[in-house]
């Protein structure tokens, strides 16, 4: 494939309301937008969705910026990239930093698809034209109001952020507001082995799943809980790579896996995990990262694959932001989102607004390669 330049933009998008978890509160979203360009001026877009502080994973926007500018982009001059998946193979020697890798690889997937003049969905082998929308409810004093608003748009699954010891209160509040609403809870790894009896007591609520109850990488405790629990265990932070997904399944640590493109290192790894889960009867769904429409478009293409049977964290452009950096924006209609059909990620970037929210930018020349 042809690549002449890579451009990086650090941007800040204001949130409509603070996004709160037990780990902290986010009031503005700092992101890195990656643009891969060829000599014809065609651009592919990717997004680094690390947070400003290392509360979700060890990566931050600052560390990702450093890795892109000083390590990953300079290394591209030594690579022969005929297909976006070649990038993942070339950077395996770089330990960790999956979100930095995913942002750059995402731009390559978009550019490659545009150069082929087909949609990213087609390149990945996706079969769905529409995917089911799901919403994340942060810790908020306006839970009932949020639920009723989202129900009007037809969201088909709700994920509740919870605090250890306060789960019953929030679950019962939601079930009182909407008794038939499919809900799951997200623990973000805040429990320990002493909490297993308490977690087992949550079976009575008939939850869709409990996501990441124990710390990342602890396949043993998740396996111990899943053997006893009627509620499916879903892994999020524990799955940082394809290898982690294989371990989780072999150890029977979960029945469901949340696949986040950025967390696992890019679309190549995400598709590999999807395919492995499909062959082993493990359900998957697509997670979100309070991201812009660029990342959402990548997620929609991924979620069009056959084994994404559970509604993911797939929401409209106005869910978190007053204004997105794509136009006209992603919209939820009757609980579904249309997967873009245009070349690449199939959405138009609002370059004027992107420039307005940019706080730092860098451009790098890449030695051109031809397949």
Coordinates of N, CA and C in Angstrom, one line a residue, residues 16-252:
X16 N -20.5 16.5 27.2 CA -21.7 17.1 27.6 C -22.0 17.0 29.1
X17 N -21.5 16.0 29.7 CA -21.6 15.8 31.1 C -20.4 15.0 31.6
X18 N -20.0 15.1 32.8 CA -18.8 14.3 33.3 C -19.1 12.8 33.2
X19 N -18.1 12.0 32.8 CA -18.2 10.6 32.7 C -17.5 10.0 34.0
X20 N -18.3 9.4 34.9 CA -17.8 9.0 36.2 C -17.8 7.5 36.4
X21 N -16.7 7.0 36.9 CA -16.6 5.7 37.4 C -15.9 5.7 38.8
X22 N -15.8 4.6 39.4 CA -15.2 4.6 40.7 C -13.7 4.9 40.7
X23 N -13.1 4.9 39.4 CA -11.7 5.2 39.3 C -11.5 6.7 39.1
X24 N -12.5 7.5 38.7 CA -12.3 8.9 38.5 C -13.4 9.5 37.6
X25 N -13.3 10.8 37.3 CA -14.3 11.5 36.5 C -13.6 12.2 35.4
X26 N -14.2 12.1 34.2 CA -13.6 12.7 33.0 C -14.6 13.8 32.5
X27 N -14.1 15.0 32.4 CA -14.9 16.2 32.0 C -14.6 16.6 30.6
X28 N -13.4 16.4 30.1 CA -13.1 16.7 28.7 C -12.3 15.4 28.2
X29 N -12.4 15.2 26.9 CA -11.8 14.0 26.4 C -10.6 14.4 25.5
X30 N -9.4 14.0 26.0 CA -8.2 14.2 25.2 C -8.0 13.0 24.4
X31 N -7.7 13.2 23.1 CA -7.5 12.1 22.1 C -6.4 12.4 21.2
X32 N -5.9 11.4 20.5 CA -4.9 11.6 19.4 C -5.5 11.1 18.1
X33 N -5.6 11.9 17.1 CA -6.1 11.6 15.8 C -4.9 11.3 14.9
X34 N -4.9 10.1 14.3 CA -3.8 9.8 13.4 C -4.3 9.8 12.0
X35 N -3.5 10.5 11.1 CA -3.9 10.6 9.7 C -2.7 9.9 8.9
X36 N -3.0 8.9 8.1 CA -2.0 8.3 7.2 C -2.4 8.8 5.8
X37 N -1.5 9.4 5.1 CA -1.7 10.0 3.8 C -0.9 9.4 2.7
X38 N -1.4 9.3 1.5 CA -0.6 8.9 0.4 C -0.3 10.1 -0.5
X39 N 0.5 9.9 -1.6 CA 0.9 11.0 -2.4 C -0.2 11.6 -3.3
X40 N -1.4 10.9 -3.3 CA -2.5 11.4 -4.0 C -3.4 12.3 -3.1
X41 N -3.0 12.4 -1.8 CA -3.8 13.2 -0.9 C -4.9 12.4 -0.2
X42 N -5.0 11.1 -0.5 CA -6.0 10.3 0.2 C -5.5 10.1 1.7
X43 N -6.5 10.2 2.6 CA -6.2 10.1 4.0 C -7.0 9.0 4.7
X44 N -6.3 8.3 5.6 CA -6.9 7.3 6.4 C -6.8 7.8 7.9
X45 N -7.9 7.6 8.6 CA -7.9 8.1 10.0 C -8.0 7.0 11.1
X46 N -7.2 7.2 12.1 CA -7.2 6.3 13.3 C -7.3 7.2 14.5
X47 N -7.5 6.6 15.7 CA -7.7 7.3 16.9 C -7.0 6.6 18.1
X48 N -6.3 7.3 18.9 CA -5.7 6.7 20.1 C -6.6 7.1 21.2
X49 N -7.2 6.1 21.9 CA -8.3 6.4 22.9 C -7.8 6.2 24.3
X50 N -6.5 6.2 24.6 CA -6.0 6.2 25.9 C -6.5 7.4 26.7
X51 N -6.5 7.3 28.0 CA -7.0 8.5 28.8 C -5.8 9.3 29.2
X52 N -6.1 10.5 29.8 CA -5.1 11.4 30.2 C -4.3 10.9 31.4
X53 N -5.0 10.1 32.2 CA -4.4 9.5 33.4 C -4.5 8.0 33.3
X54 N -3.5 7.2 33.9 CA -3.5 5.8 33.7 C -4.4 5.0 34.6
X55 N -5.7 5.3 34.7 CA -6.6 4.6 35.6 C -7.3 3.4 34.9
X56 N -7.3 3.4 33.6 CA -7.9 2.2 32.9 C -6.8 1.2 32.5
X57 N -5.8 1.7 31.8 CA -4.6 0.8 31.6 C -3.4 1.7 31.9
X58 N -2.2 1.2 31.7 CA -1.0 1.9 32.0 C -0.7 3.0 31.0
X59 N -1.3 2.9 29.8 CA -1.1 3.9 28.8 C -1.8 5.2 29.1
X60 N -1.2 6.3 28.6 CA -1.9 7.6 28.7 C -1.7 8.3 27.3
X61 N -2.4 9.4 27.1 CA -2.2 10.1 25.9 C -0.8 10.6 25.7
X62 N -0.2 11.0 26.8 CA 1.2 11.5 26.7 C 2.2 10.3 26.4
X63 N 2.0 9.2 27.0 CA 2.9 8.1 26.6 C 2.7 7.6 25.2
X64 N 1.4 7.6 24.7 CA 1.1 7.2 23.4 C 1.7 8.2 22.4
X65 N 1.6 9.5 22.7 CA 2.2 10.5 21.8 C 3.7 10.2 21.6
X66 N 4.4 10.0 22.7 CA 5.8 9.7 22.7 C 6.1 8.5 21.9
X67 N 5.4 7.4 22.1 CA 5.6 6.2 21.3 C 5.4 6.3 19.8
X68 N 4.4 7.1 19.5 CA 4.1 7.4 18.0 C 5.2 8.2 17.4
X69 N 5.6 9.3 18.1 CA 6.5 10.3 17.5 C 7.9 9.7 17.5
X70 N 8.3 9.0 18.6 CA 9.7 8.6 18.7 C 10.0 7.2 18.4
X71 N 9.0 6.3 18.3 CA 9.3 4.9 18.1 C 8.5 4.4 16.9
X72 N 7.2 4.4 16.9 CA 6.4 3.6 15.9 C 6.5 4.3 14.5
X73 N 6.2 5.6 14.4 CA 6.2 6.2 13.1 C 7.6 6.1 12.5
X74 N 8.7 6.5 13.2 CA 10.1 6.3 12.6 C 10.3 4.9 12.1
X75 N 9.8 3.9 12.8 CA 10.1 2.5 12.4 C 9.4 2.2 11.1
X76 N 8.3 2.9 10.7 CA 7.6 2.6 9.5 C 8.5 2.8 8.3
X77 N 9.6 3.6 8.4 CA 10.5 3.8 7.3 C 11.2 2.5 6.9
X78 N 11.3 1.6 7.9 CA 12.0 0.3 7.7 C 11.0 -0.8 7.3
X79 N 9.7 -0.6 7.2 CA 8.7 -1.6 7.0 C 8.3 -1.7 5.6
X80 N 7.9 -2.9 5.1 CA 7.2 -3.1 3.9 C 5.8 -3.4 4.2
X81 N 4.9 -2.5 4.0 CA 3.5 -2.6 4.4 C 2.7 -2.8 3.2
X82 N 2.3 -4.0 2.9 CA 1.5 -4.3 1.7 C 0.0 -4.4 2.1
X83 N -0.2 -4.7 3.4 CA -1.6 -4.8 4.0 C -1.5 -4.2 5.4
X84 N -2.6 -3.6 5.9 CA -2.5 -3.1 7.3 C -2.0 -4.1 8.3
X85 N -2.4 -5.4 8.2 CA -2.0 -6.4 9.2 C -0.4 -6.5 9.2
X86 N 0.3 -6.1 8.2 CA 1.7 -6.2 8.2 C 2.3 -5.3 9.3
X87 N 1.6 -4.2 9.6 CA 2.1 -3.3 10.6 C 2.2 -4.0 11.9
X88 N 1.1 -4.7 12.3 CA 1.1 -5.4 13.6 C 2.2 -6.4 13.7
X89 N 2.6 -7.1 12.6 CA 3.7 -8.0 12.6 C 5.0 -7.3 12.8
X90 N 5.1 -6.1 12.3 CA 6.4 -5.4 12.3 C 6.7 -4.8 13.7
X91 N 5.6 -4.6 14.5 CA 5.8 -3.9 15.8 C 5.6 -4.8 17.0
X92 N 5.7 -6.1 16.7 CA 5.5 -7.0 17.8 C 6.7 -6.9 18.8
X93 N 7.9 -6.5 18.3 CA 9.0 -6.4 19.2 C 8.8 -5.2 20.2
X94 N 7.9 -4.3 19.9 CA 7.6 -3.2 20.9 C 6.7 -3.7 22.0
X95 N 7.2 -3.8 23.2 CA 6.4 -4.3 24.3 C 5.3 -3.4 24.7
X96 N 4.1 -3.9 24.9 CA 3.0 -3.1 25.4 C 2.5 -2.0 24.4
X97 N 2.0 -0.9 24.9 CA 1.6 0.2 24.2 C 0.6 -0.1 23.1
X98 N -0.4 -0.9 23.4 CA -1.4 -1.3 22.4 C -2.3 -0.2 21.8
X99 N -2.5 0.8 22.6 CA -3.4 1.9 22.2 C -2.7 2.8 21.2
X100 N -1.4 3.0 21.4 CA -0.6 3.8 20.4 C -0.6 3.0 19.1
X101 N -0.3 1.7 19.2 CA -0.3 0.8 18.0 C -1.6 0.8 17.3
X102 N -2.7 0.7 18.0 CA -4.0 0.6 17.4 C -4.4 1.9 16.7
X103 N -4.0 3.0 17.2 CA -4.4 4.3 16.5 C -3.7 4.4 15.2
X104 N -2.4 4.0 15.1 CA -1.7 4.1 13.9 C -2.2 3.0 12.9
X105 N -2.4 1.8 13.4 CA -2.8 0.7 12.5 C -4.2 1.1 12.0
X106 N -5.1 1.7 12.8 CA -6.4 2.1 12.4 C -6.4 3.0 11.2
X107 N -5.4 4.0 11.2 CA -5.3 4.9 10.1 C -4.9 4.1 8.8
X108 N -4.1 3.1 9.0 CA -3.6 2.3 7.8 C -4.8 1.5 7.3
X109 N -5.6 0.9 8.1 CA -6.8 0.1 7.7 C -7.7 1.0 6.9
X110 N -8.0 2.2 7.4 CA -8.8 3.2 6.7 C -8.3 3.6 5.3
X111 N -7.0 3.9 5.3 CA -6.3 4.3 4.0 C -6.3 3.2 3.0
X112 N -6.0 2.0 3.5 CA -5.9 0.8 2.6 C -7.3 0.6 2.0
X113 N -8.4 0.6 2.8 CA -9.7 0.4 2.3 C -10.1 1.5 1.2
X114 N -9.7 2.7 1.5 CA -10.0 3.8 0.6 C -9.2 3.6 -0.7
X115 N -8.0 3.1 -0.6 CA -7.2 2.9 -1.8 C -7.8 1.8 -2.7
X116 N -8.4 0.8 -2.0 CA -9.1 -0.3 -2.7 C -10.5 0.1 -3.1
X117 N -11.0 1.3 -2.6 CA -12.3 1.9 -2.9 C -13.4 1.0 -2.4
X118 N -13.2 0.4 -1.3 CA -14.3 -0.5 -0.6 C -14.3 -0.1 0.8
X119 N -15.4 -0.5 1.5 CA -15.6 -0.2 2.9 C -14.7 -1.0 3.8
X120 N -14.4 -0.5 5.0 CA -13.7 -1.2 5.9 C -14.4 -2.5 6.4
X121 N -15.7 -2.4 6.4 CA -16.5 -3.6 6.7 C -16.3 -4.7 5.8
X122 N -16.2 -4.4 4.5 CA -15.9 -5.4 3.5 C -14.5 -6.0 3.6
X123 N -13.6 -5.1 3.9 CA -12.2 -5.6 4.0 C -12.1 -6.6 5.2
X124 N -12.8 -6.3 6.3 CA -12.7 -7.2 7.4 C -13.6 -8.4 7.3
X125 N -14.5 -8.4 6.3 CA -15.4 -9.6 6.1 C -16.7 -9.5 6.9
X126 N -17.1 -8.3 7.3 CA -18.3 -8.1 8.0 C -19.5 -8.4 7.2
X127 N -20.6 -8.8 7.8 CA -21.8 -9.2 7.1 C -23.0 -8.4 7.5
X128 N -23.0 -7.6 8.6 CA -24.1 -6.9 9.0 C -24.1 -5.5 8.4
X129 N -25.3 -5.0 8.0 CA -25.5 -3.7 7.6 C -25.9 -2.7 8.7
X130 N -26.4 -3.3 9.8 CA -26.8 -2.6 11.0 C -26.3 -3.3 12.2
X131 N -25.9 -2.6 13.3 CA -25.6 -3.2 14.5 C -26.4 -2.7 15.6
X132 N -26.6 -3.5 16.7 CA -27.4 -3.0 17.8 C -26.7 -2.1 18.7
X133 N -27.4 -1.0 19.1 CA -26.7 0.0 20.0 C -26.9 -0.3 21.5
X134 N -25.8 -0.1 22.2 CA -25.8 -0.2 23.6 C -25.2 1.0 24.3
X135 N -25.6 1.3 25.5 CA -25.2 2.5 26.2 C -24.5 2.2 27.5
X136 N -23.6 3.0 27.9 CA -22.9 2.9 29.2 C -23.4 4.0 30.1
X137 N -23.8 3.6 31.3 CA -24.3 4.6 32.3 C -23.2 4.8 33.4
X138 N -22.7 6.0 33.4 CA -21.6 6.2 34.4 C -22.3 6.5 35.8
X139 N -21.5 6.6 36.8 CA -22.0 6.9 38.1 C -22.6 8.3 38.1
X140 N -23.9 8.4 38.3 CA -24.5 9.7 38.1 C -25.7 9.8 39.0
X141 N -26.0 11.1 39.3 CA -27.2 11.4 40.1 C -28.5 11.5 39.3
X142 N -28.3 11.3 38.0 CA -29.5 11.4 37.0 C -29.8 10.1 36.3
X143 N -29.6 9.0 37.0 CA -29.7 7.7 36.4 C -31.1 7.4 35.8
X144 N -32.1 7.7 36.5 CA -33.5 7.5 35.9 C -33.7 8.3 34.7
X145 N -33.3 9.6 34.8 CA -33.5 10.5 33.6 C -32.7 10.0 32.4
X146 N -31.4 9.5 32.7 CA -30.6 9.0 31.6 C -31.2 7.8 30.9
X147 N -31.7 6.9 31.7 CA -32.3 5.7 31.2 C -33.5 6.0 30.3
X148 N -34.4 6.8 30.8 CA -35.6 7.1 30.0 C -35.3 7.8 28.7
X149 N -34.3 8.7 28.7 CA -33.8 9.3 27.5 C -33.3 8.3 26.5
X150 N -32.4 7.4 27.0 CA -31.8 6.4 26.1 C -32.8 5.4 25.6
X151 N -33.8 5.1 26.4 CA -34.9 4.2 26.0 C -35.6 4.7 24.8
X152 N -35.8 6.0 24.7 CA -36.6 6.7 23.6 C -35.9 6.4 22.3
X153 N -34.5 6.3 22.4 CA -33.7 6.0 21.1 C -33.6 4.6 20.8
X154 N -34.1 3.7 21.8 CA -34.2 2.3 21.5 C -32.9 1.5 21.8
X155 N -32.0 2.1 22.6 CA -30.8 1.3 23.0 C -31.2 0.0 23.6
X156 N -30.5 -1.1 23.1 CA -30.9 -2.4 23.4 C -30.1 -3.1 24.5
X157 N -29.2 -2.4 25.1 CA -28.5 -3.0 26.3 C -27.8 -1.9 27.0
X158 N -27.9 -2.0 28.4 CA -27.3 -0.9 29.2 C -26.2 -1.5 30.1
X159 N -25.1 -0.8 30.2 CA -24.0 -1.2 31.1 C -23.9 -0.2 32.2
X160 N -24.0 -0.7 33.5 CA -23.9 0.1 34.6 C -22.6 0.1 35.3
X161 N -21.9 1.2 35.4 CA -20.7 1.3 36.2 C -21.2 1.3 37.7
X162 N -20.5 0.5 38.5 CA -20.9 0.3 39.9 C -19.7 0.5 40.8
X163 N -20.0 0.7 42.1 CA -19.1 0.8 43.1 C -19.2 -0.4 44.0
X164 N -18.1 -0.9 44.5 CA -18.1 -2.1 45.3 C -18.9 -1.8 46.6
X165 N -19.9 -2.7 46.8 CA -20.8 -2.6 48.0 C -22.0 -1.8 47.7
X166 N -22.1 -1.1 46.6 CA -23.3 -0.3 46.3 C -24.1 -0.8 45.1
X167 N -23.8 -2.1 44.6 CA -24.4 -2.6 43.4 C -25.9 -2.8 43.6
X168 N -26.3 -3.4 44.7 CA -27.7 -3.7 44.9 C -28.6 -2.4 44.7
X169 N -28.1 -1.3 45.2 CA -28.8 0.0 45.1 C -29.1 0.4 43.7
X170 N -28.0 0.4 42.9 CA -28.1 0.9 41.5 C -28.8 -0.1 40.6
X171 N -28.6 -1.4 40.8 CA -29.3 -2.4 40.0 C -30.8 -2.3 40.3
X172 N -31.2 -2.2 41.6 CA -32.6 -2.2 41.9 C -33.3 -0.9 41.5
X173 N -32.5 0.2 41.5 CA -33.0 1.5 40.9 C -33.3 1.4 39.5
X174 N -32.4 0.7 38.7 CA -32.6 0.6 37.3 C -33.8 -0.4 37.0
X175 N -33.8 -1.5 37.7 CA -34.9 -2.5 37.5 C -36.3 -1.9 37.9
X176 N -36.3 -1.0 38.9 CA -37.5 -0.4 39.2 C -38.0 0.6 38.1
X177 N -37.0 1.3 37.5 CA -37.3 2.3 36.5 C -37.7 1.6 35.2
X178 N -37.0 0.4 34.9 CA -37.3 -0.3 33.6 C -37.1 -1.8 33.9
X179 N -38.2 -2.4 34.4 CA -38.1 -3.8 34.8 C -37.6 -4.8 33.7
X180 N -37.8 -4.5 32.4 CA -37.5 -5.5 31.4 C -36.2 -5.1 30.7
X181 N -35.5 -4.1 31.2 CA -34.3 -3.6 30.5 C -33.1 -4.6 30.7
X182 N -32.5 -5.0 29.6 CA -31.3 -5.9 29.7 C -30.1 -5.1 30.2
X183 N -29.6 -5.5 31.4 CA -28.5 -4.7 32.0 C -27.3 -5.7 32.4
X184 N -26.2 -5.1 32.5 CA -25.0 -5.7 33.0 C -24.3 -4.7 33.8
X185 N -23.4 -5.2 34.7 CA -22.6 -4.3 35.5 C -21.1 -4.4 35.2
X186 N -20.4 -3.3 35.3 CA -19.0 -3.2 35.0 C -18.3 -2.8 36.3
X187 N -17.4 -3.7 36.7 CA -16.7 -3.5 38.0 C -15.3 -2.9 37.8
X188 N -14.8 -2.9 36.6 CA -13.4 -2.4 36.4 C -12.4 -2.9 37.4
X189 N -12.5 -4.2 37.7 CA -11.5 -4.9 38.5 C -11.4 -4.5 40.0
X190 N -12.5 -4.0 40.6 CA -12.4 -3.5 42.0 C -12.6 -4.6 43.1
X191 N -12.9 -5.8 42.7 CA -13.2 -6.9 43.7 C -12.0 -7.7 44.0
X192 N -12.0 -8.4 45.1 CA -11.0 -9.4 45.4 C -11.6 -10.7 45.8
X193 N -10.8 -11.7 46.2 CA -11.3 -13.0 46.4 C -12.4 -13.0 47.6
X194 N -12.3 -12.1 48.5 CA -13.2 -12.1 49.7 C -14.6 -11.7 49.2
X195 N -14.7 -11.1 48.0 CA -16.0 -10.6 47.5 C -16.8 -11.7 46.7
X196 N -16.2 -12.9 46.5 CA -16.9 -13.9 45.7 C -18.3 -14.2 46.2
X197 N -18.5 -14.5 47.5 CA -19.8 -14.7 48.0 C -20.8 -13.6 47.7
X198 N -20.4 -12.4 47.8 CA -21.2 -11.2 47.5 C -21.5 -11.2 46.0
X199 N -20.5 -11.5 45.1 CA -20.8 -11.5 43.7 C -21.7 -12.6 43.3
X200 N -21.6 -13.8 44.0 CA -22.5 -14.9 43.7 C -24.0 -14.5 44.1
X201 N -24.1 -13.6 45.1 CA -25.5 -13.2 45.5 C -26.2 -12.4 44.4
X202 N -25.4 -11.8 43.5 CA -26.0 -11.0 42.5 C -26.7 -11.8 41.4
X203 N -26.5 -13.1 41.5 CA -27.2 -14.0 40.5 C -28.7 -13.8 40.5
X204 N -29.2 -13.3 41.7 CA -30.7 -13.2 41.8 C -31.2 -12.1 40.9
X205 N -30.4 -11.2 40.3 CA -30.9 -10.1 39.5 C -31.0 -10.5 38.0
X206 N -30.5 -11.7 37.7 CA -30.6 -12.1 36.3 C -29.9 -11.2 35.3
X207 N -28.7 -10.7 35.7 CA -27.9 -9.8 34.8 C -27.4 -10.5 33.6
X208 N -27.2 -9.8 32.5 CA -26.7 -10.3 31.3 C -25.2 -10.8 31.5
X209 N -24.5 -10.1 32.4 CA -23.1 -10.4 32.7 C -22.5 -9.5 33.7
X210 N -21.4 -9.9 34.3 CA -20.6 -9.1 35.2 C -19.3 -8.9 34.5
X211 N -18.9 -7.7 34.2 CA -17.7 -7.4 33.4 C -16.6 -7.1 34.4
X212 N -15.4 -7.8 34.1 CA -14.2 -7.6 34.8 C -14.3 -7.3 36.3
X213 N -14.8 -8.3 37.1 CA -14.9 -8.2 38.5 C -13.5 -8.1 39.2
X214 N -12.5 -8.8 38.7 CA -11.2 -8.8 39.4 C -10.2 -8.1 38.6
X215 N -9.0 -8.0 39.1 CA -8.0 -7.2 38.4 C -7.5 -7.8 37.1
X216 N -7.0 -6.9 36.3 CA -6.6 -7.4 34.9 C -5.5 -8.5 35.1
X217 N -5.5 -9.5 34.2 CA -4.5 -10.5 34.3 C -4.8 -11.6 35.2
X218 N -5.8 -11.5 36.1 CA -6.1 -12.5 37.1 C -7.1 -13.5 36.5
X219 N -6.6 -14.5 35.7 CA -7.5 -15.5 35.1 C -7.9 -16.5 36.2
X220 N -7.2 -16.7 37.2 CA -7.5 -17.7 38.2 C -8.8 -17.3 38.9
X221 N -8.9 -16.1 39.5 CA -10.1 -15.7 40.3 C -11.3 -15.6 39.4
X222 N -11.1 -15.1 38.1 CA -12.3 -15.1 37.2 C -12.8 -16.5 36.9
X223 N -11.9 -17.5 36.8 CA -12.3 -18.8 36.5 C -13.0 -19.4 37.7
X224 N -12.5 -19.1 38.9 CA -13.1 -19.6 40.2 C -14.5 -19.1 40.3
X225 N -14.7 -17.8 40.0 CA -16.1 -17.2 40.0 C -17.0 -17.8 39.0
X226 N -16.5 -17.9 37.7 CA -17.3 -18.4 36.7 C -17.8 -19.8 36.9
X227 N -17.0 -20.6 37.5 CA -17.4 -22.0 37.8 C -18.6 -22.1 38.8
X228 N -18.8 -21.1 39.6 CA -19.8 -21.1 40.6 C -21.0 -20.2 40.3
X229 N -20.8 -19.2 39.4 CA -21.8 -18.2 39.1 C -22.7 -18.6 38.0
X230 N -24.0 -18.3 38.1 CA -24.9 -18.5 37.0 C -24.8 -17.3 36.1
X231 N -24.3 -16.2 36.6 CA -24.2 -15.0 35.7 C -22.9 -15.1 34.9
X232 N -23.0 -14.9 33.6 CA -21.8 -15.0 32.8 C -20.7 -13.9 33.2
X233 N -19.5 -14.3 33.3 CA -18.4 -13.4 33.5 C -17.9 -12.9 32.2
X234 N -17.7 -11.6 32.0 CA -17.1 -11.0 30.8 C -15.8 -10.4 31.2
X235 N -14.8 -10.6 30.3 CA -13.5 -10.0 30.6 C -13.2 -8.8 29.6
X236 N -12.7 -7.8 30.2 CA -12.3 -6.5 29.5 C -10.9 -6.2 29.7
X237 N -10.4 -5.6 30.8 CA -9.0 -5.2 31.0 C -8.1 -6.4 30.9
X238 N -8.6 -7.6 31.2 CA -7.7 -8.8 31.2 C -7.3 -9.2 29.8
X239 N -8.0 -8.7 28.8 CA -7.7 -9.1 27.4 C -7.0 -8.0 26.7
X240 N -5.7 -8.0 26.8 CA -4.8 -7.0 26.2 C -4.2 -7.5 24.9
X241 N -4.5 -8.7 24.5 CA -3.9 -9.3 23.3 C -4.6 -10.6 22.9
X242 N -4.3 -11.1 21.8 CA -4.9 -12.3 21.3 C -4.5 -13.4 22.3
X243 N -3.2 -13.4 22.7 CA -2.7 -14.5 23.6 C -3.6 -14.5 24.9
X244 N -3.9 -13.3 25.4 CA -4.7 -13.2 26.6 C -6.1 -13.9 26.4
X245 N -6.7 -13.6 25.2 CA -8.0 -14.2 24.9 C -7.9 -15.8 24.9
X246 N -6.8 -16.3 24.3 CA -6.6 -17.7 24.3 C -6.5 -18.3 25.7
X247 N -5.7 -17.6 26.6 CA -5.6 -18.1 27.9 C -6.9 -18.0 28.7
X248 N -7.7 -17.0 28.5 CA -8.9 -16.8 29.2 C -9.9 -17.9 28.9
X249 N -9.9 -18.3 27.6 CA -10.9 -19.3 27.1 C -10.4 -20.7 27.6
X250 N -9.1 -20.9 27.5 CA -8.5 -22.2 27.9 C -8.7 -22.5 29.4
X251 N -8.6 -21.4 30.2 CA -8.8 -21.5 31.7 C -10.2 -21.4 32.1
X252 N -11.2 -21.3 31.1 CA -12.6 -21.1 31.4 C -12.8 -20.0 32.4

